[in-house]
Amino acid sequence: MNFLLYENMDFLEINADLHIHSKYARGVSNKMEIPVLAKQAKLKGVQLLGTGDCLHNKWLSHLKENLKGEGIYGYNGCETKFVLQTEVQTFDRVHHVILLPSFSKADELREKLLKYSNNLDADGRPHLSIGGEEISEFVFECEGLFGPAHAFTPYFGVYAHYNSLKECYGKYSNKISFLELGLSADSHLADKISELHRLTFLSNSDAHSPYPLRLAREFNRMKIKEFTFEELKKVMLQKDLRKVILNCGFYPEHGKYHLSRCKNCLMFYKLEDAKKLNWKCGNCGGTINKGVKDRILELSDCDGNPERPKYIHIYPLTEIIATAYNIKTLYSESVSEIWEKFIKQFGNEIRVLIDVEIEKLEKIDKKVAEYIDAFRQDKIRQIPGGGGIYGKLLPLGKKPKIEFFKYRQKSLSEY
Ligand SMILES: [Zn+2]
Ligand SMILES: [Zn+2]
């Protein structure tokens, strides 16, 4: 089966996930190694995968041992190709994604950064003592690509700490070509900020385990001519018809910081009410965590961007199967049996989620096909996430019932 989705005028359409972590990053599965990744990426349907953690000495050696090529690397004749990628944290706790064109540039960047970290190898995602302007300068000197990671998440997103890209990246803000949306935002939300309209939006998984449940749970479909770093650069710069043509990922409501919510008693808040209460819970006195949606509303200066590629909200097939059959554990045998049937028939998961006609999916499993159809038509609803708790998918036809804190103006006598 040919994995390329479309070949016309020599263009290839590929699925890419450009942000993952290695087994050397905190909280990551020790199965995160290239041979496992290559196998699982094929089952998922990913043709281009970020390596994660490419500045970490042990992981860099593992990559050099396993990957062959130049710019975009192959492993042992496998379908999935790799690009050198890492995530770093700057002094202000902001996370950034870096893509590099070669092992020699990775060595070069490592060398430059050694003096800005107590220990560059303490974690796959190194902590640096410099800020956004300095790190972007170093990456551009190494001919890499650079942009904010999960830009809107509280704690580690650029917009959690700054009101504009310029505030964080200074004179290099105009050279940044992409922004990673993260699990709590989609193009529709992010395009409410007009300074982002020129950027390529990436929907990546930030996966901590190599299996199709996590790998490419968000992914990008892009148009390139061949597997080279130059082509990837053109995609990010939207040059010569190379570009991202589709973003796929979670409903933003699923993210654990989507709505503003008390971290203690989990009460939901509307932005105006949380502000009036100075972000202290009116129910229990706890801290209200500002949700991604409200943060974007605060920064919003326009309605949207009609030029943006389509965004399809979709979940991993395992999760869809479990929801369709109301099975509580994702790792149950009955879930994997159905998953395997689909993969055996259609080759990979992304094809099942996005490309294969519903009538064909119905022949494998009617119920699951009905859910996939509902995702494709954007008919899925859920209980939104917030306060550090993920959102929850609802069965078809169900609407979420959530209550927001009711703010009452206190009468004078109460003071
Ligand atoms: Zn991060
Ligand atoms: Zn509370």
PDB file of N, CA and C in Angstrom, residues 94-157:
ATOM      1  N   VAL A  94       9.049  29.590  29.820  1.00  0.00           N
ATOM      2  CA  VAL A  94       8.357  29.397  28.542  1.00  0.00           C
ATOM      3  C   VAL A  94       9.022  28.242  27.776  1.00  0.00           C
ATOM      4  N   HIS A  95       8.194  27.407  27.135  1.00  0.00           N
ATOM      5  CA  HIS A  95       8.712  26.294  26.331  1.00  0.00           C
ATOM      6  C   HIS A  95       8.725  26.665  24.843  1.00  0.00           C
ATOM      7  N   HIS A  96       9.755  26.182  24.146  1.00  0.00           N
ATOM      8  CA  HIS A  96       9.918  26.492  22.728  1.00  0.00           C
ATOM      9  C   HIS A  96      10.288  25.208  21.980  1.00  0.00           C
ATOM     10  N   VAL A  97       9.813  25.090  20.731  1.00  0.00           N
ATOM     11  CA  VAL A  97      10.151  23.939  19.886  1.00  0.00           C
ATOM     12  C   VAL A  97      11.255  24.342  18.916  1.00  0.00           C
ATOM     13  N   ILE A  98      12.241  23.441  18.753  1.00  0.00           N
ATOM     14  CA  ILE A  98      13.364  23.695  17.845  1.00  0.00           C
ATOM     15  C   ILE A  98      13.487  22.536  16.860  1.00  0.00           C
ATOM     16  N   LEU A  99      13.638  22.855  15.573  1.00  0.00           N
ATOM     17  CA  LEU A  99      13.901  21.838  14.552  1.00  0.00           C
ATOM     18  C   LEU A  99      15.251  22.171  13.925  1.00  0.00           C
ATOM     19  N   LEU A 100      16.119  21.164  13.772  1.00  0.00           N
ATOM     20  CA  LEU A 100      17.481  21.421  13.286  1.00  0.00           C
ATOM     21  C   LEU A 100      17.789  20.625  12.026  1.00  0.00           C
ATOM     22  N   PRO A 101      18.658  21.193  11.151  1.00  0.00           N
ATOM     23  CA  PRO A 101      18.880  20.594   9.839  1.00  0.00           C
ATOM     24  C   PRO A 101      19.914  19.463   9.789  1.00  0.00           C
ATOM     25  N   SER A 102      20.701  19.273  10.845  1.00  0.00           N
ATOM     26  CA  SER A 102      21.723  18.219  10.750  1.00  0.00           C
ATOM     27  C   SER A 102      22.303  17.898  12.125  1.00  0.00           C
ATOM     28  N   PHE A 103      22.975  16.760  12.226  1.00  0.00           N
ATOM     29  CA  PHE A 103      23.651  16.411  13.486  1.00  0.00           C
ATOM     30  C   PHE A 103      24.731  17.435  13.822  1.00  0.00           C
ATOM     31  N   SER A 104      25.420  17.941  12.782  1.00  0.00           N
ATOM     32  CA  SER A 104      26.490  18.894  13.099  1.00  0.00           C
ATOM     33  C   SER A 104      25.906  20.182  13.683  1.00  0.00           C
ATOM     34  N   LYS A 105      24.721  20.600  13.199  1.00  0.00           N
ATOM     35  CA  LYS A 105      24.085  21.797  13.772  1.00  0.00           C
ATOM     36  C   LYS A 105      23.572  21.513  15.188  1.00  0.00           C
ATOM     37  N   ALA A 106      23.148  20.287  15.442  1.00  0.00           N
ATOM     38  CA  ALA A 106      22.711  19.932  16.800  1.00  0.00           C
ATOM     39  C   ALA A 106      23.911  19.999  17.754  1.00  0.00           C
ATOM     40  N   ASP A 107      25.060  19.484  17.296  1.00  0.00           N
ATOM     41  CA  ASP A 107      26.282  19.567  18.106  1.00  0.00           C
ATOM     42  C   ASP A 107      26.660  21.027  18.359  1.00  0.00           C
ATOM     43  N   GLU A 108      26.531  21.834  17.296  1.00  0.00           N
ATOM     44  CA  GLU A 108      26.886  23.244  17.387  1.00  0.00           C
ATOM     45  C   GLU A 108      25.991  23.972  18.401  1.00  0.00           C
ATOM     46  N   LEU A 109      24.687  23.720  18.325  1.00  0.00           N
ATOM     47  CA  LEU A 109      23.756  24.388  19.247  1.00  0.00           C
ATOM     48  C   LEU A 109      24.010  23.933  20.680  1.00  0.00           C
ATOM     49  N   ARG A 110      24.279  22.623  20.836  1.00  0.00           N
ATOM     50  CA  ARG A 110      24.597  22.075  22.155  1.00  0.00           C
ATOM     51  C   ARG A 110      25.800  22.806  22.764  1.00  0.00           C
ATOM     52  N   GLU A 111      26.788  22.979  21.943  1.00  0.00           N
ATOM     53  CA  GLU A 111      28.011  23.675  22.365  1.00  0.00           C
ATOM     54  C   GLU A 111      27.711  25.095  22.841  1.00  0.00           C
ATOM     55  N   LYS A 112      26.895  25.824  22.062  1.00  0.00           N
ATOM     56  CA  LYS A 112      26.524  27.199  22.408  1.00  0.00           C
ATOM     57  C   LYS A 112      25.753  27.257  23.724  1.00  0.00           C
ATOM     58  N   LEU A 113      24.928  26.227  23.989  1.00  0.00           N
ATOM     59  CA  LEU A 113      24.017  26.302  25.131  1.00  0.00           C
ATOM     60  C   LEU A 113      24.618  25.776  26.431  1.00  0.00           C
ATOM     61  N   LEU A 114      25.745  25.059  26.324  1.00  0.00           N
ATOM     62  CA  LEU A 114      26.341  24.435  27.516  1.00  0.00           C
ATOM     63  C   LEU A 114      26.484  25.424  28.676  1.00  0.00           C
ATOM     64  N   LYS A 115      26.927  26.658  28.331  1.00  0.00           N
ATOM     65  CA  LYS A 115      27.179  27.596  29.426  1.00  0.00           C
ATOM     66  C   LYS A 115      25.912  28.264  29.958  1.00  0.00           C
ATOM     67  N   TYR A 116      24.768  27.997  29.338  1.00  0.00           N
ATOM     68  CA  TYR A 116      23.516  28.591  29.827  1.00  0.00           C
ATOM     69  C   TYR A 116      22.639  27.581  30.555  1.00  0.00           C
ATOM     70  N   SER A 117      23.232  26.479  30.983  1.00  0.00           N
ATOM     71  CA  SER A 117      22.459  25.483  31.708  1.00  0.00           C
ATOM     72  C   SER A 117      23.373  24.843  32.754  1.00  0.00           C
ATOM     73  N   ASN A 118      22.815  24.570  33.944  1.00  0.00           N
ATOM     74  CA  ASN A 118      23.608  23.892  34.974  1.00  0.00           C
ATOM     75  C   ASN A 118      24.014  22.511  34.501  1.00  0.00           C
ATOM     76  N   ASN A 119      23.075  21.867  33.813  1.00  0.00           N
ATOM     77  CA  ASN A 119      23.341  20.535  33.288  1.00  0.00           C
ATOM     78  C   ASN A 119      22.400  20.291  32.116  1.00  0.00           C
ATOM     79  N   LEU A 120      22.944  20.398  30.921  1.00  0.00           N
ATOM     80  CA  LEU A 120      22.135  20.268  29.706  1.00  0.00           C
ATOM     81  C   LEU A 120      21.539  18.856  29.572  1.00  0.00           C
ATOM     82  N   ASP A 121      22.132  17.895  30.302  1.00  0.00           N
ATOM     83  CA  ASP A 121      21.697  16.507  30.164  1.00  0.00           C
ATOM     84  C   ASP A 121      20.875  15.995  31.350  1.00  0.00           C
ATOM     85  N   ALA A 122      20.483  16.920  32.233  1.00  0.00           N
ATOM     86  CA  ALA A 122      19.700  16.499  33.402  1.00  0.00           C
ATOM     87  C   ALA A 122      18.307  16.038  32.979  1.00  0.00           C
ATOM     88  N   ASP A 123      17.810  16.607  31.875  1.00  0.00           N
ATOM     89  CA  ASP A 123      16.459  16.295  31.412  1.00  0.00           C
ATOM     90  C   ASP A 123      16.454  16.422  29.896  1.00  0.00           C
ATOM     91  N   GLY A 124      15.649  15.592  29.222  1.00  0.00           N
ATOM     92  CA  GLY A 124      15.538  15.684  27.760  1.00  0.00           C
ATOM     93  C   GLY A 124      15.107  17.065  27.315  1.00  0.00           C
ATOM     94  N   ARG A 125      14.333  17.735  28.165  1.00  0.00           N
ATOM     95  CA  ARG A 125      13.910  19.105  27.867  1.00  0.00           C
ATOM     96  C   ARG A 125      14.732  20.033  28.743  1.00  0.00           C
ATOM     97  N   PRO A 126      15.863  20.567  28.225  1.00  0.00           N
ATOM     98  CA  PRO A 126      16.775  21.319  29.083  1.00  0.00           C
ATOM     99  C   PRO A 126      16.215  22.653  29.544  1.00  0.00           C
ATOM    100  N   HIS A 127      16.633  23.043  30.743  1.00  0.00           N
ATOM    101  CA  HIS A 127      16.285  24.353  31.283  1.00  0.00           C
ATOM    102  C   HIS A 127      17.449  25.296  31.028  1.00  0.00           C
ATOM    103  N   LEU A 128      17.159  26.445  30.422  1.00  0.00           N
ATOM    104  CA  LEU A 128      18.221  27.391  30.076  1.00  0.00           C
ATOM    105  C   LEU A 128      18.082  28.667  30.892  1.00  0.00           C
ATOM    106  N   SER A 129      19.216  29.338  31.084  1.00  0.00           N
ATOM    107  CA  SER A 129      19.184  30.581  31.874  1.00  0.00           C
ATOM    108  C   SER A 129      18.960  31.810  31.003  1.00  0.00           C
ATOM    109  N   ILE A 130      18.743  31.597  29.711  1.00  0.00           N
ATOM    110  CA  ILE A 130      18.524  32.730  28.796  1.00  0.00           C
ATOM    111  C   ILE A 130      17.041  32.835  28.435  1.00  0.00           C
ATOM    112  N   GLY A 131      16.677  33.899  27.699  1.00  0.00           N
ATOM    113  CA  GLY A 131      15.284  34.125  27.323  1.00  0.00           C
ATOM    114  C   GLY A 131      15.008  33.817  25.863  1.00  0.00           C
ATOM    115  N   GLY A 132      13.797  34.154  25.423  1.00  0.00           N
ATOM    116  CA  GLY A 132      13.335  33.841  24.068  1.00  0.00           C
ATOM    117  C   GLY A 132      14.157  34.495  22.972  1.00  0.00           C
ATOM    118  N   GLU A 133      14.594  35.736  23.204  1.00  0.00           N
ATOM    119  CA  GLU A 133      15.338  36.444  22.164  1.00  0.00           C
ATOM    120  C   GLU A 133      16.695  35.756  21.926  1.00  0.00           C
ATOM    121  N   GLU A 134      17.382  35.420  23.023  1.00  0.00           N
ATOM    122  CA  GLU A 134      18.715  34.807  22.884  1.00  0.00           C
ATOM    123  C   GLU A 134      18.626  33.406  22.266  1.00  0.00           C
ATOM    124  N   ILE A 135      17.679  32.593  22.754  1.00  0.00           N
ATOM    125  CA  ILE A 135      17.639  31.222  22.224  1.00  0.00           C
ATOM    126  C   ILE A 135      17.231  31.226  20.752  1.00  0.00           C
ATOM    127  N   SER A 136      16.306  32.120  20.373  1.00  0.00           N
ATOM    128  CA  SER A 136      15.933  32.130  18.949  1.00  0.00           C
ATOM    129  C   SER A 136      17.126  32.568  18.095  1.00  0.00           C
ATOM    130  N   GLU A 137      17.906  33.506  18.596  1.00  0.00           N
ATOM    131  CA  GLU A 137      19.095  33.928  17.842  1.00  0.00           C
ATOM    132  C   GLU A 137      20.044  32.744  17.622  1.00  0.00           C
ATOM    133  N   PHE A 138      20.295  31.971  18.685  1.00  0.00           N
ATOM    134  CA  PHE A 138      21.181  30.798  18.565  1.00  0.00           C
ATOM    135  C   PHE A 138      20.647  29.791  17.549  1.00  0.00           C
ATOM    136  N   VAL A 139      19.335  29.552  17.603  1.00  0.00           N
ATOM    137  CA  VAL A 139      18.750  28.565  16.680  1.00  0.00           C
ATOM    138  C   VAL A 139      18.860  29.062  15.237  1.00  0.00           C
ATOM    139  N   PHE A 140      18.575  30.349  15.015  1.00  0.00           N
ATOM    140  CA  PHE A 140      18.660  30.866  13.647  1.00  0.00           C
ATOM    141  C   PHE A 140      20.107  30.836  13.142  1.00  0.00           C
ATOM    142  N   GLU A 141      21.078  31.068  14.031  1.00  0.00           N
ATOM    143  CA  GLU A 141      22.494  30.954  13.632  1.00  0.00           C
ATOM    144  C   GLU A 141      22.812  29.527  13.175  1.00  0.00           C
ATOM    145  N   CYS A 142      22.087  28.558  13.756  1.00  0.00           N
ATOM    146  CA  CYS A 142      22.303  27.150  13.379  1.00  0.00           C
ATOM    147  C   CYS A 142      21.371  26.719  12.250  1.00  0.00           C
ATOM    148  N   GLU A 143      20.745  27.690  11.587  1.00  0.00           N
ATOM    149  CA  GLU A 143      19.856  27.424  10.446  1.00  0.00           C
ATOM    150  C   GLU A 143      18.669  26.557  10.794  1.00  0.00           C
ATOM    151  N   GLY A 144      18.232  26.652  12.071  1.00  0.00           N
ATOM    152  CA  GLY A 144      17.095  25.851  12.505  1.00  0.00           C
ATOM    153  C   GLY A 144      15.784  26.595  12.373  1.00  0.00           C
ATOM    154  N   LEU A 145      14.704  25.878  12.700  1.00  0.00           N
ATOM    155  CA  LEU A 145      13.364  26.468  12.745  1.00  0.00           C
ATOM    156  C   LEU A 145      12.957  26.565  14.203  1.00  0.00           C
ATOM    157  N   PHE A 146      12.184  27.605  14.516  1.00  0.00           N
ATOM    158  CA  PHE A 146      11.956  27.903  15.919  1.00  0.00           C
ATOM    159  C   PHE A 146      10.563  28.499  16.137  1.00  0.00           C
ATOM    160  N   GLY A 147       9.908  28.091  17.221  1.00  0.00           N
ATOM    161  CA  GLY A 147       8.611  28.687  17.548  1.00  0.00           C
ATOM    162  C   GLY A 147       8.151  28.258  18.931  1.00  0.00           C
ATOM    163  N   PRO A 148       7.163  28.971  19.489  1.00  0.00           N
ATOM    164  CA  PRO A 148       6.680  28.633  20.830  1.00  0.00           C
ATOM    165  C   PRO A 148       5.967  27.273  20.866  1.00  0.00           C
ATOM    166  N   ALA A 149       6.178  26.534  21.951  1.00  0.00           N
ATOM    167  CA  ALA A 149       5.493  25.248  22.158  1.00  0.00           C
ATOM    168  C   ALA A 149       4.191  25.516  22.907  1.00  0.00           C
ATOM    169  N   HIS A 150       3.166  24.695  22.618  1.00  0.00           N
ATOM    170  CA  HIS A 150       1.849  24.816  23.303  1.00  0.00           C
ATOM    171  C   HIS A 150       1.660  26.234  23.852  1.00  0.00           C
ATOM    172  N   ALA A 151       1.503  27.183  22.918  1.00  0.00           N
ATOM    173  CA  ALA A 151       1.651  28.613  23.215  1.00  0.00           C
ATOM    174  C   ALA A 151       0.696  29.176  24.254  1.00  0.00           C
ATOM    175  N   PHE A 152      -0.409  28.493  24.506  1.00  0.00           N
ATOM    176  CA  PHE A 152      -1.420  29.104  25.368  1.00  0.00           C
ATOM    177  C   PHE A 152      -1.565  28.454  26.743  1.00  0.00           C
ATOM    178  N   THR A 153      -0.829  27.372  26.991  1.00  0.00           N
ATOM    179  CA  THR A 153      -1.056  26.677  28.263  1.00  0.00           C
ATOM    180  C   THR A 153      -0.541  27.504  29.446  1.00  0.00           C
ATOM    181  N   PRO A 154      -1.299  27.472  30.553  1.00  0.00           N
ATOM    182  CA  PRO A 154      -0.820  28.178  31.737  1.00  0.00           C
ATOM    183  C   PRO A 154       0.519  27.573  32.145  1.00  0.00           C
ATOM    184  N   TYR A 155       1.344  28.278  32.831  1.00  0.00           N
ATOM    185  CA  TYR A 155       2.665  27.869  33.323  1.00  0.00           C
ATOM    186  C   TYR A 155       3.755  27.911  32.255  1.00  0.00           C
ATOM    187  N   PHE A 156       3.575  27.188  31.122  1.00  0.00           N
ATOM    188  CA  PHE A 156       4.700  27.028  30.203  1.00  0.00           C
ATOM    189  C   PHE A 156       4.486  27.592  28.792  1.00  0.00           C
ATOM    190  N   GLY A 157       3.349  28.214  28.545  1.00  0.00           N
ATOM    191  CA  GLY A 157       3.087  28.775  27.219  1.00  0.00           C
ATOM    192  C   GLY A 157       3.549  30.230  27.146  1.00  0.00           C
TER     193      GLY A 157
END
